[in-house]
mmCIF file with all atom_site columns, C-alpha atoms in Angstrom:
data_model
loop_
_atom_site.group_PDB
_atom_site.id
_atom_site.type_symbol
_atom_site.label_atom_id
_atom_site.label_alt_id
_atom_site.label_comp_id
_atom_site.label_asym_id
_atom_site.label_entity_id
_atom_site.label_seq_id
_atom_site.pdbx_PDB_ins_code
_atom_site.Cartn_x
_atom_site.Cartn_y
_atom_site.Cartn_z
_atom_site.occupancy
_atom_site.B_iso_or_equiv
_atom_site.pdbx_formal_charge
_atom_site.auth_seq_id
_atom_site.auth_comp_id
_atom_site.auth_asym_id
_atom_site.auth_atom_id
_atom_site.pdbx_PDB_model_num
ATOM 1   C CA . MET P 1 1   ? 3.185  278.266 1.759   1.00 0.00 ? 1   MET P CA 1
ATOM 2   C CA . MET P 1 2   ? 6.438  279.349 -0.825  1.00 0.00 ? 2   MET P CA 1
ATOM 3   C CA . LYS P 1 3   ? 7.645  275.970 -0.354  1.00 0.00 ? 3   LYS P CA 1
ATOM 4   C CA . LYS P 1 4   ? 4.775  274.579 -1.967  1.00 0.00 ? 4   LYS P CA 1
ATOM 5   C CA . ILE P 1 5   ? 4.676  276.667 -4.314  1.00 0.00 ? 5   ILE P CA 1
ATOM 6   C CA . LEU P 1 6   ? 8.150  275.966 -5.267  1.00 0.00 ? 6   LEU P CA 1
ATOM 7   C CA . PHE P 1 7   ? 7.844  271.911 -4.527  1.00 0.00 ? 7   PHE P CA 1
ATOM 8   C CA . LEU P 1 8   ? 4.862  272.356 -7.509  1.00 0.00 ? 8   LEU P CA 1
ATOM 9   C CA . LEU P 1 9   ? 6.366  274.104 -9.728  1.00 0.00 ? 9   LEU P CA 1
ATOM 10  C CA . TYR P 1 10  ? 9.981  272.297 -9.652  1.00 0.00 ? 10  TYR P CA 1
ATOM 11  C CA . LEU P 1 11  ? 7.454  268.658 -9.416  1.00 0.00 ? 11  LEU P CA 1
ATOM 12  C CA . MET P 1 12  ? 5.528  270.048 -12.791 1.00 0.00 ? 12  MET P CA 1
ATOM 13  C CA . ALA P 1 13  ? 9.317  270.748 -14.726 1.00 0.00 ? 13  ALA P CA 1
ATOM 14  C CA . ILE P 1 14  ? 10.406 267.192 -14.325 1.00 0.00 ? 14  ILE P CA 1
ATOM 15  C CA . VAL P 1 15  ? 7.037  266.149 -15.498 1.00 0.00 ? 15  VAL P CA 1
ATOM 16  C CA . LEU P 1 16  ? 7.613  268.204 -18.658 1.00 0.00 ? 16  LEU P CA 1
ATOM 17  C CA . VAL P 1 17  ? 11.374 267.226 -18.856 1.00 0.00 ? 17  VAL P CA 1
ATOM 18  C CA . LEU P 1 18  ? 10.409 263.781 -18.943 1.00 0.00 ? 18  LEU P CA 1
ATOM 19  C CA . GLN P 1 19  ? 7.652  264.141 -21.535 1.00 0.00 ? 19  GLN P CA 1
ATOM 20  C CA . GLY P 1 20  ? 9.876  265.678 -24.022 1.00 0.00 ? 20  GLY P CA 1
ATOM 21  C CA . CYS P 1 21  ? 12.907 262.662 -23.044 1.00 0.00 ? 21  CYS P CA 1
ATOM 22  C CA . ASN P 1 22  ? 9.633  260.137 -24.424 1.00 0.00 ? 22  ASN P CA 1
ATOM 23  C CA . ASN P 1 23  ? 9.271  261.125 -27.821 1.00 0.00 ? 23  ASN P CA 1
ATOM 24  C CA . ASP P 1 24  ? 9.153  258.329 -30.557 1.00 0.00 ? 24  ASP P CA 1
ATOM 25  C CA . GLU P 1 25  ? 10.097 260.612 -33.508 1.00 0.00 ? 25  GLU P CA 1
ATOM 26  C CA . ASP P 1 26  ? 13.990 258.913 -33.191 1.00 0.00 ? 26  ASP P CA 1
ATOM 27  C CA . ASN P 1 27  ? 12.136 255.510 -33.213 1.00 0.00 ? 27  ASN P CA 1
ATOM 28  C CA . VAL P 1 28  ? 13.354 253.362 -36.145 1.00 0.00 ? 28  VAL P CA 1
ATOM 29  C CA . THR P 1 29  ? 10.326 251.553 -37.314 1.00 0.00 ? 29  THR P CA 1
ATOM 30  C CA . ASP P 1 30  ? 11.930 248.401 -39.382 1.00 0.00 ? 30  ASP P CA 1
ATOM 31  C CA . PRO P 1 31  ? 15.377 247.397 -37.457 1.00 0.00 ? 31  PRO P CA 1
ATOM 32  C CA . PRO P 1 32  ? 17.296 244.985 -39.380 1.00 0.00 ? 32  PRO P CA 1
ATOM 33  C CA . ASN P 1 33  ? 17.731 241.178 -37.703 1.00 0.00 ? 33  ASN P CA 1
ATOM 34  C CA . ASN P 1 34  ? 21.392 241.466 -37.852 1.00 0.00 ? 34  ASN P CA 1
ATOM 35  C CA . ALA P 1 35  ? 21.604 244.725 -35.789 1.00 0.00 ? 35  ALA P CA 1
ATOM 36  C CA . PRO P 1 36  ? 23.424 244.147 -32.355 1.00 0.00 ? 36  PRO P CA 1
ATOM 37  C CA . VAL P 1 37  ? 20.893 244.681 -29.757 1.00 0.00 ? 37  VAL P CA 1
ATOM 38  C CA . GLU P 1 38  ? 21.782 245.260 -26.167 1.00 0.00 ? 38  GLU P CA 1
ATOM 39  C CA . ASN P 1 39  ? 20.879 242.254 -23.756 1.00 0.00 ? 39  ASN P CA 1
ATOM 40  C CA . ASN P 1 40  ? 19.136 243.930 -20.188 1.00 0.00 ? 40  ASN P CA 1
ATOM 41  C CA . ASP P 1 41  ? 19.347 240.469 -18.994 1.00 0.00 ? 41  ASP P CA 1
ATOM 42  C CA . ASP P 1 42  ? 23.305 240.357 -18.290 1.00 0.00 ? 42  ASP P CA 1
ATOM 43  C CA . THR P 1 43  ? 23.523 236.414 -20.014 1.00 0.00 ? 43  THR P CA 1
ATOM 44  C CA . SER P 1 44  ? 26.229 236.842 -22.484 1.00 0.00 ? 44  SER P CA 1
ATOM 45  C CA . GLY P 1 45  ? 26.448 236.360 -26.511 1.00 0.00 ? 45  GLY P CA 1
ATOM 46  C CA . ASP P 1 46  ? 24.027 237.769 -29.113 1.00 0.00 ? 46  ASP P CA 1
ATOM 47  C CA . ASN P 1 47  ? 20.558 237.557 -29.760 1.00 0.00 ? 47  ASN P CA 1
ATOM 48  C CA . GLN P 1 48  ? 20.761 237.141 -33.028 1.00 0.00 ? 48  GLN P CA 1
ATOM 49  C CA . ASP P 1 49  ? 19.909 233.178 -33.468 1.00 0.00 ? 49  ASP P CA 1
ATOM 50  C CA . GLY P 1 50  ? 23.121 232.701 -34.884 1.00 0.00 ? 50  GLY P CA 1
ATOM 51  C CA . GLN P 1 51  ? 21.587 234.278 -38.032 1.00 0.00 ? 51  GLN P CA 1
ATOM 52  C CA . ASP P 1 52  ? 23.669 236.966 -40.180 1.00 0.00 ? 52  ASP P CA 1
ATOM 53  C CA . GLU P 1 53  ? 26.902 238.658 -38.780 1.00 0.00 ? 53  GLU P CA 1
ATOM 54  C CA . PRO P 1 54  ? 25.611 241.383 -36.893 1.00 0.00 ? 54  PRO P CA 1
ATOM 55  C CA . LEU P 1 55  ? 26.125 244.519 -38.634 1.00 0.00 ? 55  LEU P CA 1
ATOM 56  C CA . PHE P 1 56  ? 28.336 246.367 -35.942 1.00 0.00 ? 56  PHE P CA 1
ATOM 57  C CA . ASN P 1 57  ? 30.078 245.735 -33.153 1.00 0.00 ? 57  ASN P CA 1
ATOM 58  C CA . PHE P 1 58  ? 28.378 248.272 -30.864 1.00 0.00 ? 58  PHE P CA 1
ATOM 59  C CA . THR P 1 59  ? 24.839 248.807 -29.478 1.00 0.00 ? 59  THR P CA 1
ATOM 60  C CA . SER P 1 60  ? 25.003 252.259 -28.593 1.00 0.00 ? 60  SER P CA 1
ATOM 61  C CA . PHE P 1 61  ? 27.026 254.792 -30.325 1.00 0.00 ? 61  PHE P CA 1
ATOM 62  C CA . ASP P 1 62  ? 26.800 258.669 -28.871 1.00 0.00 ? 62  ASP P CA 1
ATOM 63  C CA . LEU P 1 63  ? 29.011 260.825 -30.885 1.00 0.00 ? 63  LEU P CA 1
ATOM 64  C CA . ASP P 1 64  ? 28.956 264.892 -30.265 1.00 0.00 ? 64  ASP P CA 1
ATOM 65  C CA . ILE P 1 65  ? 31.660 267.255 -32.187 1.00 0.00 ? 65  ILE P CA 1
ATOM 66  C CA . ASP P 1 66  ? 31.930 270.823 -31.739 1.00 0.00 ? 66  ASP P CA 1
ATOM 67  C CA . TYR P 1 67  ? 33.050 272.803 -34.164 1.00 0.00 ? 67  TYR P CA 1
ATOM 68  C CA . GLU P 1 68  ? 33.791 276.871 -34.051 1.00 0.00 ? 68  GLU P CA 1
ATOM 69  C CA . ASP P 1 69  ? 31.039 279.311 -34.619 1.00 0.00 ? 69  ASP P CA 1
ATOM 70  C CA . ASN P 1 70  ? 28.350 276.949 -32.384 1.00 0.00 ? 70  ASN P CA 1
ATOM 71  C CA . LYS P 1 71  ? 28.563 274.250 -35.014 1.00 0.00 ? 71  LYS P CA 1
ATOM 72  C CA . GLU P 1 72  ? 28.404 270.831 -34.283 1.00 0.00 ? 72  GLU P CA 1
ATOM 73  C CA . ILE P 1 73  ? 27.364 267.238 -35.227 1.00 0.00 ? 73  ILE P CA 1
ATOM 74  C CA . ASP P 1 74  ? 25.684 265.021 -33.171 1.00 0.00 ? 74  ASP P CA 1
ATOM 75  C CA . VAL P 1 75  ? 24.563 261.451 -33.627 1.00 0.00 ? 75  VAL P CA 1
ATOM 76  C CA . ASP P 1 76  ? 22.645 259.370 -31.254 1.00 0.00 ? 76  ASP P CA 1
ATOM 77  C CA . TYR P 1 77  ? 22.250 255.571 -31.956 1.00 0.00 ? 77  TYR P CA 1
ATOM 78  C CA . GLU P 1 78  ? 20.583 253.175 -29.401 1.00 0.00 ? 78  GLU P CA 1
ATOM 79  C CA . ASN P 1 79  ? 19.577 249.729 -29.558 1.00 0.00 ? 79  ASN P CA 1
ATOM 80  C CA . GLU P 1 80  ? 18.399 248.114 -26.871 1.00 0.00 ? 80  GLU P CA 1
ATOM 81  C CA . ASN P 1 81  ? 15.605 245.371 -26.370 1.00 0.00 ? 81  ASN P CA 1
ATOM 82  C CA . ASP P 1 82  ? 12.181 247.729 -26.453 1.00 0.00 ? 82  ASP P CA 1
ATOM 83  C CA . GLY P 1 83  ? 14.152 249.214 -29.824 1.00 0.00 ? 83  GLY P CA 1
ATOM 84  C CA . MET P 1 84  ? 16.175 250.675 -31.633 1.00 0.00 ? 84  MET P CA 1
ATOM 85  C CA . GLU P 1 85  ? 16.105 254.315 -31.666 1.00 0.00 ? 85  GLU P CA 1
ATOM 86  C CA . ALA P 1 86  ? 18.173 256.982 -34.281 1.00 0.00 ? 86  ALA P CA 1
ATOM 87  C CA . GLU P 1 87  ? 19.373 260.900 -34.850 1.00 0.00 ? 87  GLU P CA 1
ATOM 88  C CA . PHE P 1 88  ? 21.669 262.618 -36.534 1.00 0.00 ? 88  PHE P CA 1
ATOM 89  C CA . LYS P 1 89  ? 21.734 266.138 -36.449 1.00 0.00 ? 89  LYS P CA 1
ATOM 90  C CA . ASP P 1 90  ? 24.548 268.356 -38.540 1.00 0.00 ? 90  ASP P CA 1
ATOM 91  C CA . THR P 1 91  ? 24.495 272.310 -38.167 1.00 0.00 ? 91  THR P CA 1
ATOM 92  C CA . VAL P 1 92  ? 27.566 272.824 -40.176 1.00 0.00 ? 92  VAL P CA 1
ATOM 93  C CA . ASN P 1 93  ? 25.594 271.408 -43.422 1.00 0.00 ? 93  ASN P CA 1
ATOM 94  C CA . ASP P 1 94  ? 22.314 272.335 -41.948 1.00 0.00 ? 94  ASP P CA 1
ATOM 95  C CA . GLU P 1 95  ? 20.699 268.540 -41.844 1.00 0.00 ? 95  GLU P CA 1
ATOM 96  C CA . ARG P 1 96  ? 18.890 266.750 -39.108 1.00 0.00 ? 96  ARG P CA 1
ATOM 97  C CA . LEU P 1 97  ? 17.315 263.615 -39.389 1.00 0.00 ? 97  LEU P CA 1
ATOM 98  C CA . SER P 1 98  ? 15.671 261.293 -36.933 1.00 0.00 ? 98  SER P CA 1
ATOM 99  C CA . GLY P 1 99  ? 14.294 257.830 -36.845 1.00 0.00 ? 99  GLY P CA 1
ATOM 100 C CA . ASP P 1 100 ? 14.235 255.503 -40.034 1.00 0.00 ? 100 ASP P CA 1
ATOM 101 C CA . GLU P 1 101 ? 16.088 258.767 -42.008 1.00 0.00 ? 101 GLU P CA 1
ATOM 102 C CA . ALA P 1 102 ? 18.235 258.873 -39.635 1.00 0.00 ? 102 ALA P CA 1
ATOM 103 C CA . PHE P 1 103 ? 19.323 255.112 -39.767 1.00 0.00 ? 103 PHE P CA 1
ATOM 104 C CA . ASP P 1 104 ? 19.605 255.027 -43.215 1.00 0.00 ? 104 ASP P CA 1
ATOM 105 C CA . LYS P 1 105 ? 22.402 257.435 -43.083 1.00 0.00 ? 105 LYS P CA 1
ATOM 106 C CA . LEU P 1 106 ? 24.518 255.905 -40.244 1.00 0.00 ? 106 LEU P CA 1
ATOM 107 C CA . ARG P 1 107 ? 23.820 252.452 -41.180 1.00 0.00 ? 107 ARG P CA 1
ATOM 108 C CA . PRO P 1 108 ? 26.596 252.264 -44.196 1.00 0.00 ? 108 PRO P CA 1
ATOM 109 C CA . ILE P 1 109 ? 28.541 254.624 -41.918 1.00 0.00 ? 109 ILE P CA 1
ATOM 110 C CA . PHE P 1 110 ? 28.466 252.330 -39.252 1.00 0.00 ? 110 PHE P CA 1
ATOM 111 C CA . GLU P 1 111 ? 29.328 249.670 -41.405 1.00 0.00 ? 111 GLU P CA 1
ATOM 112 C CA . GLU P 1 112 ? 32.582 251.020 -42.441 1.00 0.00 ? 112 GLU P CA 1
ATOM 113 C CA . LEU P 1 113 ? 33.602 250.941 -38.518 1.00 0.00 ? 113 LEU P CA 1
ATOM 114 C CA . THR P 1 114 ? 36.316 248.174 -37.408 1.00 0.00 ? 114 THR P CA 1
ATOM 115 C CA . PHE P 1 115 ? 37.090 248.876 -34.380 1.00 0.00 ? 115 PHE P CA 1
ATOM 116 C CA . ASP P 1 116 ? 36.060 246.999 -30.810 1.00 0.00 ? 116 ASP P CA 1
ATOM 117 C CA . GLN P 1 117 ? 36.810 247.990 -27.354 1.00 0.00 ? 117 GLN P CA 1
ATOM 118 C CA . ASN P 1 118 ? 40.294 247.082 -27.599 1.00 0.00 ? 118 ASN P CA 1
ATOM 119 C CA . THR P 1 119 ? 41.478 249.773 -30.182 1.00 0.00 ? 119 THR P CA 1
ATOM 120 C CA . GLU P 1 120 ? 43.751 252.402 -29.455 1.00 0.00 ? 120 GLU P CA 1
ATOM 121 C CA . ASN P 1 121 ? 41.650 255.752 -28.881 1.00 0.00 ? 121 ASN P CA 1
ATOM 122 C CA . GLU P 1 122 ? 43.417 257.627 -31.822 1.00 0.00 ? 122 GLU P CA 1
ATOM 123 C CA . THR P 1 123 ? 42.581 255.054 -34.279 1.00 0.00 ? 123 THR P CA 1
ATOM 124 C CA . VAL P 1 124 ? 39.220 254.817 -32.931 1.00 0.00 ? 124 VAL P CA 1
ATOM 125 C CA . ILE P 1 125 ? 38.922 258.620 -33.229 1.00 0.00 ? 125 ILE P CA 1
ATOM 126 C CA . SER P 1 126 ? 40.794 258.608 -36.570 1.00 0.00 ? 126 SER P CA 1
ATOM 127 C CA . GLU P 1 127 ? 38.269 255.592 -38.095 1.00 0.00 ? 127 GLU P CA 1
ATOM 128 C CA . VAL P 1 128 ? 35.580 257.681 -37.010 1.00 0.00 ? 128 VAL P CA 1
ATOM 129 C CA . LEU P 1 129 ? 36.030 260.870 -38.535 1.00 0.00 ? 129 LEU P CA 1
ATOM 130 C CA . SER P 1 130 ? 37.147 259.319 -41.695 1.00 0.00 ? 130 SER P CA 1
ATOM 131 C CA . ALA P 1 131 ? 33.898 257.255 -41.777 1.00 0.00 ? 131 ALA P CA 1
ATOM 132 C CA . PHE P 1 132 ? 31.891 260.025 -41.391 1.00 0.00 ? 132 PHE P CA 1
ATOM 133 C CA . ASP P 1 133 ? 34.166 262.399 -43.791 1.00 0.00 ? 133 ASP P CA 1
ATOM 134 C CA . LEU P 1 134 ? 34.398 264.921 -41.040 1.00 0.00 ? 134 LEU P CA 1
ATOM 135 C CA . ASN P 1 135 ? 37.687 267.546 -41.413 1.00 0.00 ? 135 ASN P CA 1
ATOM 136 C CA . ASN P 1 136 ? 39.494 267.109 -37.733 1.00 0.00 ? 136 ASN P CA 1
ATOM 137 C CA . GLU P 1 137 ? 39.272 271.054 -36.933 1.00 0.00 ? 137 GLU P CA 1
ATOM 138 C CA . PHE P 1 138 ? 37.099 270.448 -34.366 1.00 0.00 ? 138 PHE P CA 1
ATOM 139 C CA . THR P 1 139 ? 37.307 272.404 -30.736 1.00 0.00 ? 139 THR P CA 1
ATOM 140 C CA . LYS P 1 140 ? 35.786 269.398 -28.857 1.00 0.00 ? 140 LYS P CA 1
ATOM 141 C CA . LEU P 1 141 ? 35.077 265.212 -29.692 1.00 0.00 ? 141 LEU P CA 1
ATOM 142 C CA . GLU P 1 142 ? 32.862 263.085 -27.550 1.00 0.00 ? 142 GLU P CA 1
ATOM 143 C CA . LEU P 1 143 ? 32.336 259.500 -28.214 1.00 0.00 ? 143 LEU P CA 1
ATOM 144 C CA . GLU P 1 144 ? 30.683 257.235 -26.216 1.00 0.00 ? 144 GLU P CA 1
ATOM 145 C CA . VAL P 1 145 ? 30.277 253.689 -27.312 1.00 0.00 ? 145 VAL P CA 1
ATOM 146 C CA . LYS P 1 146 ? 28.422 250.697 -25.484 1.00 0.00 ? 146 LYS P CA 1
ATOM 147 C CA . PHE P 1 147 ? 29.856 247.457 -27.285 1.00 0.00 ? 147 PHE P CA 1
ATOM 148 C CA . THR P 1 148 ? 27.899 243.723 -27.809 1.00 0.00 ? 148 THR P CA 1
ATOM 149 C CA . ASP P 1 149 ? 29.797 242.433 -24.825 1.00 0.00 ? 149 ASP P CA 1
ATOM 150 C CA . GLY P 1 150 ? 28.717 244.881 -22.923 1.00 0.00 ? 150 GLY P CA 1
ATOM 151 C CA . THR P 1 151 ? 31.935 246.901 -22.859 1.00 0.00 ? 151 THR P CA 1
ATOM 152 C CA . GLU P 1 152 ? 31.469 250.861 -22.025 1.00 0.00 ? 152 GLU P CA 1
ATOM 153 C CA . LYS P 1 153 ? 34.114 253.162 -23.708 1.00 0.00 ? 153 LYS P CA 1
ATOM 154 C CA . GLU P 1 154 ? 34.534 256.456 -23.849 1.00 0.00 ? 154 GLU P CA 1
ATOM 155 C CA . TYR P 1 155 ? 36.479 258.484 -26.129 1.00 0.00 ? 155 TYR P CA 1
ATOM 156 C CA . ASN P 1 156 ? 37.668 262.376 -26.209 1.00 0.00 ? 156 ASN P CA 1
ATOM 157 C CA . GLN P 1 157 ? 39.772 264.808 -27.794 1.00 0.00 ? 157 GLN P CA 1
#
């Protein structure tokens, strides 16, 4: 009997977690046509129909920077076939944006980034810190990027 109760509690917890992950507040309602989209169907090339140059050369950008006193910068951006999501959280400057507001803040920053999957790790980190106008007095930096060609890279410092 106790195992059944524990199983039901565990199952309910999983359902609640999954519901929490499925929110629409991070969705960007009108993403630009030239924002690269992750291809889920193993075909190469972009799906921009030969139109404008892509805004940036990645489809996913996940940046986590920790500072002392539990301060952090957290950037989550993803553009897949089913839509674009963006979130920007900065507890150093007490700013939290999601969806269109987050993308509006991130777009000019992302457009400054010139690195690709072949760029040296130190150069990528330096370029990201500069583009986001951040100091290098952090305690931890983690960056995960998925490039338009499908390459995924992690950068840590």
